[in-house]
Amino acid sequence: MAEKSPAADVEAGLLAHLNSAGEVPDSRSFASSLGVSHLELEGVIKSLSAFRIVESTDIVKETWVLTEEAKGYAAKGSPEAQLVAAIPSEGASKDALKAKLGDAFDVGMKAAARNKWIGFEKGNKDLVLRKVESVKDELQEQLRRLENGEVVPDKVIDDLKRRKLITKEKSIWYSLKKGAEFVLKRKTLATDVTTEHLRSGDWKDLEFKDYNYGAQGQPIAKGYVQPLMEVREAIENIFIMMGFTEMPTNNFVESSFWNFDALFQPQQHPARDSHDTFFLKAPASTRQLPEDYLEKVKQVHQSGGYGSKGYGYDWKRDEAEKNLLRTHTTAVSTRMLYKLAQEKPFAPKRYYSIDRVFRNEAVDRTHLAEFHQIEGLICDYGLTLGDLIGVLEDFFSSLGMSKLRFKPAYNPYTEPSMEIFSYHDGLKKWVEVGNSGMFRPEMLLPMGLPEGVNVIAWGLSLERPTMILYGIDNIRDLFGPKVDFNLIKSNPLCRLGL
């Protein structure tokens, strides 16, 4: 037979007392009468109250209690009284007094000097002299009165608080009476039906504990989506909803031809400098370029065509063949548009891509040498700037950005070009969120696209909306070991709405 627990004895004593007396006016006194701590009795009271067997009323009292420092002063005297008592009639040096009083020396010196109980020998500030024969230690008296539970004036309380000798302590105890479901001995309610219950048949007589529908279950151990991947998936869904097809973006290494030349970007453009682009040492160049198309690109750069004067410089094949880490996913768009131009008859297309790009930039809170670019484009007959603005408004409104502004800009391969700004309600200002434009004829017609076919396109980074959505102010916190897993776990499901 199992031994009865101490809590069971306390519960039995409490219920027996309530059954005979009807109430317990002070749980502290009752705990003393049972010979147990109030904390033990409190646990039993809370358990019985939950089942409405007893009804409890909180009794709250706030009292001032002495700190450990103050308890020492109540026993030995205040620092100033200890100091005066330690000074002989001929006086004492500060070093001797400090060695004797320890930590109480500095406090005692200030208080004794303020009370004019001590002085110093003329011309010798190190010798401390008594100026009184005896002192009345009021501080010790005040602390002892508080320790004994006596009432002291508010002015004394304020002075003791200032000296950090007392703290306020809240005490809670209870008055008790019979509850609505009072019983002299409560039954143990069953929580499960066991095999033994079924065999014996006693399940028919069991009383079961009420099911708590509000109880929290154990947290489910599961994986969490990395912030960039979560936002990426949401943006991909927007593109798919708008009828776009994903472009293959598996070529991190690209030739300068597809990354720059095919985009009508001149070979002397600053972006092609090694300070902005990562060029490969091995393999340093490529030979796999479409010759007919390459010749047309060379011609339009050197002397123009298709209504353009070109750039009028000596275009070099060696420069176009240099391998690099792609600086934008527009290199992928160029390849896809060239492939589309070879398909006959022409069919309008909507393409998108989201993948990594690389730029030789200094790493700081808002810049990395590797980041993600989101790009969308539409290729069709008769597209205009108005179509671009309309598509941008649809796309960005799906991201939660309905307040847009457009600012004229320059890109080598788009004309007209526009920077995209959205009003950020949190920052209370307009924030640049992307770039856009219409691809130039000098880029499209050498590919073989029909006359009258236009391409509208736009791009933005993946990191910026992710940082805004997750409240991250340092882009480096999105990658590698600096990712905060607690942030990922505690963050609500990603809602696109900047």
mmCIF file with all atom_site columns, N, CA and C in Angstrom, residues 306-365:
data_model
loop_
_atom_site.group_PDB
_atom_site.id
_atom_site.type_symbol
_atom_site.label_atom_id
_atom_site.label_alt_id
_atom_site.label_comp_id
_atom_site.label_asym_id
_atom_site.label_entity_id
_atom_site.label_seq_id
_atom_site.pdbx_PDB_ins_code
_atom_site.Cartn_x
_atom_site.Cartn_y
_atom_site.Cartn_z
_atom_site.occupancy
_atom_site.B_iso_or_equiv
_atom_site.pdbx_formal_charge
_atom_site.auth_seq_id
_atom_site.auth_comp_id
_atom_site.auth_asym_id
_atom_site.auth_atom_id
_atom_site.pdbx_PDB_model_num
ATOM 1   N N  . TYR A 1 306 ? 19.032 49.617 -87.124 1.00 0.00 ? 306 TYR A N  1
ATOM 2   C CA . TYR A 1 306 ? 17.682 49.577 -86.563 1.00 0.00 ? 306 TYR A CA 1
ATOM 3   C C  . TYR A 1 306 ? 17.268 50.945 -86.009 1.00 0.00 ? 306 TYR A C  1
ATOM 4   N N  . GLY A 1 307 ? 17.707 51.995 -86.696 1.00 0.00 ? 307 GLY A N  1
ATOM 5   C CA . GLY A 1 307 ? 17.375 53.352 -86.285 1.00 0.00 ? 307 GLY A CA 1
ATOM 6   C C  . GLY A 1 307 ? 18.301 53.935 -85.246 1.00 0.00 ? 307 GLY A C  1
ATOM 7   N N  . SER A 1 308 ? 19.406 53.252 -84.934 1.00 0.00 ? 308 SER A N  1
ATOM 8   C CA . SER A 1 308 ? 20.340 53.712 -83.903 1.00 0.00 ? 308 SER A CA 1
ATOM 9   C C  . SER A 1 308 ? 21.695 54.035 -84.523 1.00 0.00 ? 308 SER A C  1
ATOM 10  N N  . LYS A 1 309 ? 22.405 54.997 -83.930 1.00 0.00 ? 309 LYS A N  1
ATOM 11  C CA . LYS A 1 309 ? 23.759 55.337 -84.375 1.00 0.00 ? 309 LYS A CA 1
ATOM 12  C C  . LYS A 1 309 ? 24.822 54.436 -83.753 1.00 0.00 ? 309 LYS A C  1
ATOM 13  N N  . GLY A 1 310 ? 24.421 53.633 -82.765 1.00 0.00 ? 310 GLY A N  1
ATOM 14  C CA . GLY A 1 310 ? 25.389 52.807 -82.066 1.00 0.00 ? 310 GLY A CA 1
ATOM 15  C C  . GLY A 1 310 ? 26.279 53.643 -81.163 1.00 0.00 ? 310 GLY A C  1
ATOM 16  N N  . TYR A 1 311 ? 27.379 53.020 -80.714 1.00 0.00 ? 311 TYR A N  1
ATOM 17  C CA . TYR A 1 311 ? 28.294 53.717 -79.813 1.00 0.00 ? 311 TYR A CA 1
ATOM 18  C C  . TYR A 1 311 ? 29.542 54.223 -80.518 1.00 0.00 ? 311 TYR A C  1
ATOM 19  N N  . GLY A 1 312 ? 29.828 53.734 -81.740 1.00 0.00 ? 312 GLY A N  1
ATOM 20  C CA . GLY A 1 312 ? 30.944 54.240 -82.520 1.00 0.00 ? 312 GLY A CA 1
ATOM 21  C C  . GLY A 1 312 ? 32.306 53.913 -81.935 1.00 0.00 ? 312 GLY A C  1
ATOM 22  N N  . TYR A 1 313 ? 32.514 52.656 -81.473 1.00 0.00 ? 313 TYR A N  1
ATOM 23  C CA . TYR A 1 313 ? 33.829 52.275 -80.958 1.00 0.00 ? 313 TYR A CA 1
ATOM 24  C C  . TYR A 1 313 ? 34.209 50.925 -81.565 1.00 0.00 ? 313 TYR A C  1
ATOM 25  N N  . ASP A 1 314 ? 35.450 50.546 -81.390 1.00 0.00 ? 314 ASP A N  1
ATOM 26  C CA . ASP A 1 314 ? 35.966 49.301 -81.947 1.00 0.00 ? 314 ASP A CA 1
ATOM 27  C C  . ASP A 1 314 ? 35.616 48.155 -81.000 1.00 0.00 ? 314 ASP A C  1
ATOM 28  N N  . TRP A 1 315 ? 34.569 47.406 -81.334 1.00 0.00 ? 315 TRP A N  1
ATOM 29  C CA . TRP A 1 315 ? 34.067 46.309 -80.480 1.00 0.00 ? 315 TRP A CA 1
ATOM 30  C C  . TRP A 1 315 ? 35.042 45.139 -80.540 1.00 0.00 ? 315 TRP A C  1
ATOM 31  N N  . LYS A 1 316 ? 35.392 44.568 -79.383 1.00 0.00 ? 316 LYS A N  1
ATOM 32  C CA . LYS A 1 316 ? 36.389 43.502 -79.321 1.00 0.00 ? 316 LYS A CA 1
ATOM 33  C C  . LYS A 1 316 ? 35.736 42.188 -78.878 1.00 0.00 ? 316 LYS A C  1
ATOM 34  N N  . ARG A 1 317 ? 35.985 41.153 -79.670 1.00 0.00 ? 317 ARG A N  1
ATOM 35  C CA . ARG A 1 317 ? 35.433 39.834 -79.348 1.00 0.00 ? 317 ARG A CA 1
ATOM 36  C C  . ARG A 1 317 ? 36.041 39.281 -78.059 1.00 0.00 ? 317 ARG A C  1
ATOM 37  N N  . ASP A 1 318 ? 37.324 39.513 -77.848 1.00 0.00 ? 318 ASP A N  1
ATOM 38  C CA . ASP A 1 318 ? 37.983 39.010 -76.646 1.00 0.00 ? 318 ASP A CA 1
ATOM 39  C C  . ASP A 1 318 ? 37.281 39.488 -75.376 1.00 0.00 ? 318 ASP A C  1
ATOM 40  N N  . GLU A 1 319 ? 36.843 40.747 -75.408 1.00 0.00 ? 319 GLU A N  1
ATOM 41  C CA . GLU A 1 319 ? 36.134 41.313 -74.249 1.00 0.00 ? 319 GLU A CA 1
ATOM 42  C C  . GLU A 1 319 ? 34.796 40.614 -74.040 1.00 0.00 ? 319 GLU A C  1
ATOM 43  N N  . ALA A 1 320 ? 34.107 40.294 -75.141 1.00 0.00 ? 320 ALA A N  1
ATOM 44  C CA . ALA A 1 320 ? 32.801 39.639 -75.043 1.00 0.00 ? 320 ALA A CA 1
ATOM 45  C C  . ALA A 1 320 ? 32.904 38.203 -74.570 1.00 0.00 ? 320 ALA A C  1
ATOM 46  N N  . GLU A 1 321 ? 34.045 37.575 -74.812 1.00 0.00 ? 321 GLU A N  1
ATOM 47  C CA . GLU A 1 321 ? 34.204 36.161 -74.457 1.00 0.00 ? 321 GLU A CA 1
ATOM 48  C C  . GLU A 1 321 ? 34.631 35.950 -72.998 1.00 0.00 ? 321 GLU A C  1
ATOM 49  N N  . LYS A 1 322 ? 34.928 36.994 -72.256 1.00 0.00 ? 322 LYS A N  1
ATOM 50  C CA . LYS A 1 322 ? 35.366 36.851 -70.865 1.00 0.00 ? 322 LYS A CA 1
ATOM 51  C C  . LYS A 1 322 ? 34.250 36.250 -70.009 1.00 0.00 ? 322 LYS A C  1
ATOM 52  N N  . ASN A 1 323 ? 34.635 35.269 -69.190 1.00 0.00 ? 323 ASN A N  1
ATOM 53  C CA . ASN A 1 323 ? 33.671 34.650 -68.270 1.00 0.00 ? 323 ASN A CA 1
ATOM 54  C C  . ASN A 1 323 ? 33.612 35.422 -66.948 1.00 0.00 ? 323 ASN A C  1
ATOM 55  N N  . LEU A 1 324 ? 32.424 35.434 -66.370 1.00 0.00 ? 324 LEU A N  1
ATOM 56  C CA . LEU A 1 324 ? 32.213 36.166 -65.112 1.00 0.00 ? 324 LEU A CA 1
ATOM 57  C C  . LEU A 1 324 ? 31.101 35.504 -64.318 1.00 0.00 ? 324 LEU A C  1
ATOM 58  N N  . LEU A 1 325 ? 30.976 35.904 -63.056 1.00 0.00 ? 325 LEU A N  1
ATOM 59  C CA . LEU A 1 325 ? 29.784 35.558 -62.279 1.00 0.00 ? 325 LEU A CA 1
ATOM 60  C C  . LEU A 1 325 ? 28.719 36.577 -62.627 1.00 0.00 ? 325 LEU A C  1
ATOM 61  N N  . ARG A 1 326 ? 27.559 36.091 -63.087 1.00 0.00 ? 326 ARG A N  1
ATOM 62  C CA . ARG A 1 326 ? 26.552 37.014 -63.621 1.00 0.00 ? 326 ARG A CA 1
ATOM 63  C C  . ARG A 1 326 ? 26.219 38.122 -62.615 1.00 0.00 ? 326 ARG A C  1
ATOM 64  N N  . THR A 1 327 ? 26.111 39.332 -63.126 1.00 0.00 ? 327 THR A N  1
ATOM 65  C CA . THR A 1 327 ? 25.820 40.492 -62.270 1.00 0.00 ? 327 THR A CA 1
ATOM 66  C C  . THR A 1 327 ? 24.333 40.763 -62.169 1.00 0.00 ? 327 THR A C  1
ATOM 67  N N  . HIS A 1 328 ? 23.525 40.143 -63.032 1.00 0.00 ? 328 HIS A N  1
ATOM 68  C CA . HIS A 1 328 ? 22.071 40.272 -62.978 1.00 0.00 ? 328 HIS A CA 1
ATOM 69  C C  . HIS A 1 328 ? 21.443 39.103 -63.730 1.00 0.00 ? 328 HIS A C  1
ATOM 70  N N  . THR A 1 329 ? 20.197 38.806 -63.381 1.00 0.00 ? 329 THR A N  1
ATOM 71  C CA . THR A 1 329 ? 19.500 37.717 -64.068 1.00 0.00 ? 329 THR A CA 1
ATOM 72  C C  . THR A 1 329 ? 18.979 38.158 -65.429 1.00 0.00 ? 329 THR A C  1
ATOM 73  N N  . THR A 1 330 ? 19.200 39.421 -65.815 1.00 0.00 ? 330 THR A N  1
ATOM 74  C CA . THR A 1 330 ? 18.819 39.876 -67.156 1.00 0.00 ? 330 THR A CA 1
ATOM 75  C C  . THR A 1 330 ? 19.617 39.128 -68.216 1.00 0.00 ? 330 THR A C  1
ATOM 76  N N  . ALA A 1 331 ? 20.793 38.588 -67.833 1.00 0.00 ? 331 ALA A N  1
ATOM 77  C CA . ALA A 1 331 ? 21.542 37.732 -68.755 1.00 0.00 ? 331 ALA A CA 1
ATOM 78  C C  . ALA A 1 331 ? 20.705 36.516 -69.145 1.00 0.00 ? 331 ALA A C  1
ATOM 79  N N  . VAL A 1 332 ? 19.948 35.969 -68.195 1.00 0.00 ? 332 VAL A N  1
ATOM 80  C CA . VAL A 1 332 ? 19.057 34.847 -68.475 1.00 0.00 ? 332 VAL A CA 1
ATOM 81  C C  . VAL A 1 332 ? 17.930 35.301 -69.398 1.00 0.00 ? 332 VAL A C  1
ATOM 82  N N  . SER A 1 333 ? 17.389 36.501 -69.129 1.00 0.00 ? 333 SER A N  1
ATOM 83  C CA . SER A 1 333 ? 16.315 37.040 -69.971 1.00 0.00 ? 333 SER A CA 1
ATOM 84  C C  . SER A 1 333 ? 16.785 37.186 -71.409 1.00 0.00 ? 333 SER A C  1
ATOM 85  N N  . THR A 1 334 ? 18.033 37.618 -71.593 1.00 0.00 ? 334 THR A N  1
ATOM 86  C CA . THR A 1 334 ? 18.589 37.786 -72.933 1.00 0.00 ? 334 THR A CA 1
ATOM 87  C C  . THR A 1 334 ? 18.627 36.454 -73.677 1.00 0.00 ? 334 THR A C  1
ATOM 88  N N  . ARG A 1 335 ? 19.106 35.419 -73.019 1.00 0.00 ? 335 ARG A N  1
ATOM 89  C CA . ARG A 1 335 ? 19.152 34.099 -73.639 1.00 0.00 ? 335 ARG A CA 1
ATOM 90  C C  . ARG A 1 335 ? 17.746 33.628 -74.016 1.00 0.00 ? 335 ARG A C  1
ATOM 91  N N  . MET A 1 336 ? 16.769 33.832 -73.114 1.00 0.00 ? 336 MET A N  1
ATOM 92  C CA . MET A 1 336 ? 15.406 33.366 -73.375 1.00 0.00 ? 336 MET A CA 1
ATOM 93  C C  . MET A 1 336 ? 14.763 34.129 -74.529 1.00 0.00 ? 336 MET A C  1
ATOM 94  N N  . LEU A 1 337 ? 15.014 35.416 -74.599 1.00 0.00 ? 337 LEU A N  1
ATOM 95  C CA . LEU A 1 337 ? 14.449 36.210 -75.702 1.00 0.00 ? 337 LEU A CA 1
ATOM 96  C C  . LEU A 1 337 ? 15.086 35.801 -77.033 1.00 0.00 ? 337 LEU A C  1
ATOM 97  N N  . TYR A 1 338 ? 16.394 35.515 -77.033 1.00 0.00 ? 338 TYR A N  1
ATOM 98  C CA . TYR A 1 338 ? 17.057 35.063 -78.264 1.00 0.00 ? 338 TYR A CA 1
ATOM 99  C C  . TYR A 1 338 ? 16.466 33.717 -78.710 1.00 0.00 ? 338 TYR A C  1
ATOM 100 N N  . LYS A 1 339 ? 16.240 32.818 -77.740 1.00 0.00 ? 339 LYS A N  1
ATOM 101 C CA . LYS A 1 339 ? 15.645 31.511 -78.053 1.00 0.00 ? 339 LYS A CA 1
ATOM 102 C C  . LYS A 1 339 ? 14.231 31.689 -78.599 1.00 0.00 ? 339 LYS A C  1
ATOM 103 N N  . LEU A 1 340 ? 13.473 32.618 -77.985 1.00 0.00 ? 340 LEU A N  1
ATOM 104 C CA . LEU A 1 340 ? 12.104 32.884 -78.433 1.00 0.00 ? 340 LEU A CA 1
ATOM 105 C C  . LEU A 1 340 ? 12.103 33.423 -79.865 1.00 0.00 ? 340 LEU A C  1
ATOM 106 N N  . ALA A 1 341 ? 13.096 34.263 -80.189 1.00 0.00 ? 341 ALA A N  1
ATOM 107 C CA . ALA A 1 341 ? 13.149 34.863 -81.523 1.00 0.00 ? 341 ALA A CA 1
ATOM 108 C C  . ALA A 1 341 ? 13.395 33.810 -82.609 1.00 0.00 ? 341 ALA A C  1
ATOM 109 N N  . GLN A 1 342 ? 13.992 32.663 -82.236 1.00 0.00 ? 342 GLN A N  1
ATOM 110 C CA . GLN A 1 342 ? 14.268 31.625 -83.223 1.00 0.00 ? 342 GLN A CA 1
ATOM 111 C C  . GLN A 1 342 ? 13.050 30.743 -83.478 1.00 0.00 ? 342 GLN A C  1
ATOM 112 N N  . GLU A 1 343 ? 12.054 30.846 -82.607 1.00 0.00 ? 343 GLU A N  1
ATOM 113 C CA . GLU A 1 343 ? 10.847 30.026 -82.761 1.00 0.00 ? 343 GLU A CA 1
ATOM 114 C C  . GLU A 1 343 ? 9.875  30.719 -83.706 1.00 0.00 ? 343 GLU A C  1
ATOM 115 N N  . LYS A 1 344 ? 9.399  29.987 -84.720 1.00 0.00 ? 344 LYS A N  1
ATOM 116 C CA . LYS A 1 344 ? 8.463  30.542 -85.695 1.00 0.00 ? 344 LYS A CA 1
ATOM 117 C C  . LYS A 1 344 ? 7.184  29.709 -85.703 1.00 0.00 ? 344 LYS A C  1
ATOM 118 N N  . PRO A 1 345 ? 6.014  30.316 -85.759 1.00 0.00 ? 345 PRO A N  1
ATOM 119 C CA . PRO A 1 345 ? 5.808  31.769 -85.690 1.00 0.00 ? 345 PRO A CA 1
ATOM 120 C C  . PRO A 1 345 ? 5.998  32.290 -84.273 1.00 0.00 ? 345 PRO A C  1
ATOM 121 N N  . PHE A 1 346 ? 6.151  33.615 -84.155 1.00 0.00 ? 346 PHE A N  1
ATOM 122 C CA . PHE A 1 346 ? 6.350  34.241 -82.857 1.00 0.00 ? 346 PHE A CA 1
ATOM 123 C C  . PHE A 1 346 ? 5.105  34.067 -81.983 1.00 0.00 ? 346 PHE A C  1
ATOM 124 N N  . ALA A 1 347 ? 5.299  33.774 -80.703 1.00 0.00 ? 347 ALA A N  1
ATOM 125 C CA . ALA A 1 347 ? 4.206  33.659 -79.731 1.00 0.00 ? 347 ALA A CA 1
ATOM 126 C C  . ALA A 1 347 ? 4.551  34.508 -78.512 1.00 0.00 ? 347 ALA A C  1
ATOM 127 N N  . PRO A 1 348 ? 3.638  35.369 -78.053 1.00 0.00 ? 348 PRO A N  1
ATOM 128 C CA . PRO A 1 348 ? 3.902  36.207 -76.876 1.00 0.00 ? 348 PRO A CA 1
ATOM 129 C C  . PRO A 1 348 ? 4.230  35.351 -75.649 1.00 0.00 ? 348 PRO A C  1
ATOM 130 N N  . LYS A 1 349 ? 5.101  35.875 -74.782 1.00 0.00 ? 349 LYS A N  1
ATOM 131 C CA . LYS A 1 349 ? 5.517  35.138 -73.586 1.00 0.00 ? 349 LYS A CA 1
ATOM 132 C C  . LYS A 1 349 ? 5.587  36.066 -72.382 1.00 0.00 ? 349 LYS A C  1
ATOM 133 N N  . ARG A 1 350 ? 5.405  35.443 -71.208 1.00 0.00 ? 350 ARG A N  1
ATOM 134 C CA . ARG A 1 350 ? 5.624  36.118 -69.925 1.00 0.00 ? 350 ARG A CA 1
ATOM 135 C C  . ARG A 1 350 ? 6.620  35.265 -69.135 1.00 0.00 ? 350 ARG A C  1
ATOM 136 N N  . TYR A 1 351 ? 7.760  35.835 -68.792 1.00 0.00 ? 351 TYR A N  1
ATOM 137 C CA . TYR A 1 351 ? 8.809  35.103 -68.100 1.00 0.00 ? 351 TYR A CA 1
ATOM 138 C C  . TYR A 1 351 ? 9.118  35.764 -66.749 1.00 0.00 ? 351 TYR A C  1
ATOM 139 N N  . TYR A 1 352 ? 9.578  34.919 -65.798 1.00 0.00 ? 352 TYR A N  1
ATOM 140 C CA . TYR A 1 352 ? 10.091 35.461 -64.535 1.00 0.00 ? 352 TYR A CA 1
ATOM 141 C C  . TYR A 1 352 ? 11.267 34.619 -64.066 1.00 0.00 ? 352 TYR A C  1
ATOM 142 N N  . SER A 1 353 ? 12.089 35.184 -63.207 1.00 0.00 ? 353 SER A N  1
ATOM 143 C CA . SER A 1 353 ? 13.187 34.444 -62.575 1.00 0.00 ? 353 SER A CA 1
ATOM 144 C C  . SER A 1 353 ? 13.464 35.038 -61.203 1.00 0.00 ? 353 SER A C  1
ATOM 145 N N  . ILE A 1 354 ? 13.914 34.184 -60.278 1.00 0.00 ? 354 ILE A N  1
ATOM 146 C CA . ILE A 1 354 ? 14.373 34.599 -58.944 1.00 0.00 ? 354 ILE A CA 1
ATOM 147 C C  . ILE A 1 354 ? 15.602 33.760 -58.630 1.00 0.00 ? 354 ILE A C  1
ATOM 148 N N  . ASP A 1 355 ? 16.771 34.385 -58.624 1.00 0.00 ? 355 ASP A N  1
ATOM 149 C CA . ASP A 1 355 ? 17.981 33.603 -58.343 1.00 0.00 ? 355 ASP A CA 1
ATOM 150 C C  . ASP A 1 355 ? 19.133 34.530 -57.975 1.00 0.00 ? 355 ASP A C  1
ATOM 151 N N  . ARG A 1 356 ? 20.272 33.907 -57.679 1.00 0.00 ? 356 ARG A N  1
ATOM 152 C CA . ARG A 1 356 ? 21.418 34.638 -57.163 1.00 0.00 ? 356 ARG A CA 1
ATOM 153 C C  . ARG A 1 356 ? 22.190 35.371 -58.255 1.00 0.00 ? 356 ARG A C  1
ATOM 154 N N  . VAL A 1 357 ? 22.699 36.546 -57.881 1.00 0.00 ? 357 VAL A N  1
ATOM 155 C CA . VAL A 1 357 ? 23.596 37.317 -58.736 1.00 0.00 ? 357 VAL A CA 1
ATOM 156 C C  . VAL A 1 357 ? 24.781 37.770 -57.876 1.00 0.00 ? 357 VAL A C  1
ATOM 157 N N  . PHE A 1 358 ? 25.847 38.235 -58.532 1.00 0.00 ? 358 PHE A N  1
ATOM 158 C CA . PHE A 1 358 ? 27.103 38.508 -57.815 1.00 0.00 ? 358 PHE A CA 1
ATOM 159 C C  . PHE A 1 358 ? 27.687 39.838 -58.276 1.00 0.00 ? 358 PHE A C  1
ATOM 160 N N  . ARG A 1 359 ? 28.074 40.663 -57.318 1.00 0.00 ? 359 ARG A N  1
ATOM 161 C CA . ARG A 1 359 ? 28.716 41.938 -57.640 1.00 0.00 ? 359 ARG A CA 1
ATOM 162 C C  . ARG A 1 359 ? 29.840 42.213 -56.652 1.00 0.00 ? 359 ARG A C  1
ATOM 163 N N  . ASN A 1 360 ? 30.881 42.800 -57.155 1.00 0.00 ? 360 ASN A N  1
ATOM 164 C CA . ASN A 1 360 ? 32.074 43.070 -56.350 1.00 0.00 ? 360 ASN A CA 1
ATOM 165 C C  . ASN A 1 360 ? 31.841 44.339 -55.523 1.00 0.00 ? 360 ASN A C  1
ATOM 166 N N  . GLU A 1 361 ? 31.049 44.189 -54.453 1.00 0.00 ? 361 GLU A N  1
ATOM 167 C CA . GLU A 1 361 ? 30.677 45.333 -53.607 1.00 0.00 ? 361 GLU A CA 1
ATOM 168 C C  . GLU A 1 361 ? 31.198 45.125 -52.192 1.00 0.00 ? 361 GLU A C  1
ATOM 169 N N  . ALA A 1 362 ? 31.467 46.221 -51.511 1.00 0.00 ? 362 ALA A N  1
ATOM 170 C CA . ALA A 1 362 ? 31.856 46.160 -50.100 1.00 0.00 ? 362 ALA A CA 1
ATOM 171 C C  . ALA A 1 362 ? 30.657 45.698 -49.276 1.00 0.00 ? 362 ALA A C  1
ATOM 172 N N  . VAL A 1 363 ? 30.892 44.780 -48.351 1.00 0.00 ? 363 VAL A N  1
ATOM 173 C CA . VAL A 1 363 ? 29.814 44.235 -47.528 1.00 0.00 ? 363 VAL A CA 1
ATOM 174 C C  . VAL A 1 363 ? 29.520 45.191 -46.376 1.00 0.00 ? 363 VAL A C  1
ATOM 175 N N  . ASP A 1 364 ? 28.243 45.558 -46.227 1.00 0.00 ? 364 ASP A N  1
ATOM 176 C CA . ASP A 1 364 ? 27.817 46.381 -45.089 1.00 0.00 ? 364 ASP A CA 1
ATOM 177 C C  . ASP A 1 364 ? 26.397 45.980 -44.723 1.00 0.00 ? 364 ASP A C  1
ATOM 178 N N  . ARG A 1 365 ? 25.714 46.824 -43.959 1.00 0.00 ? 365 ARG A N  1
ATOM 179 C CA . ARG A 1 365 ? 24.382 46.476 -43.453 1.00 0.00 ? 365 ARG A CA 1
ATOM 180 C C  . ARG A 1 365 ? 23.369 46.261 -44.561 1.00 0.00 ? 365 ARG A C  1
#
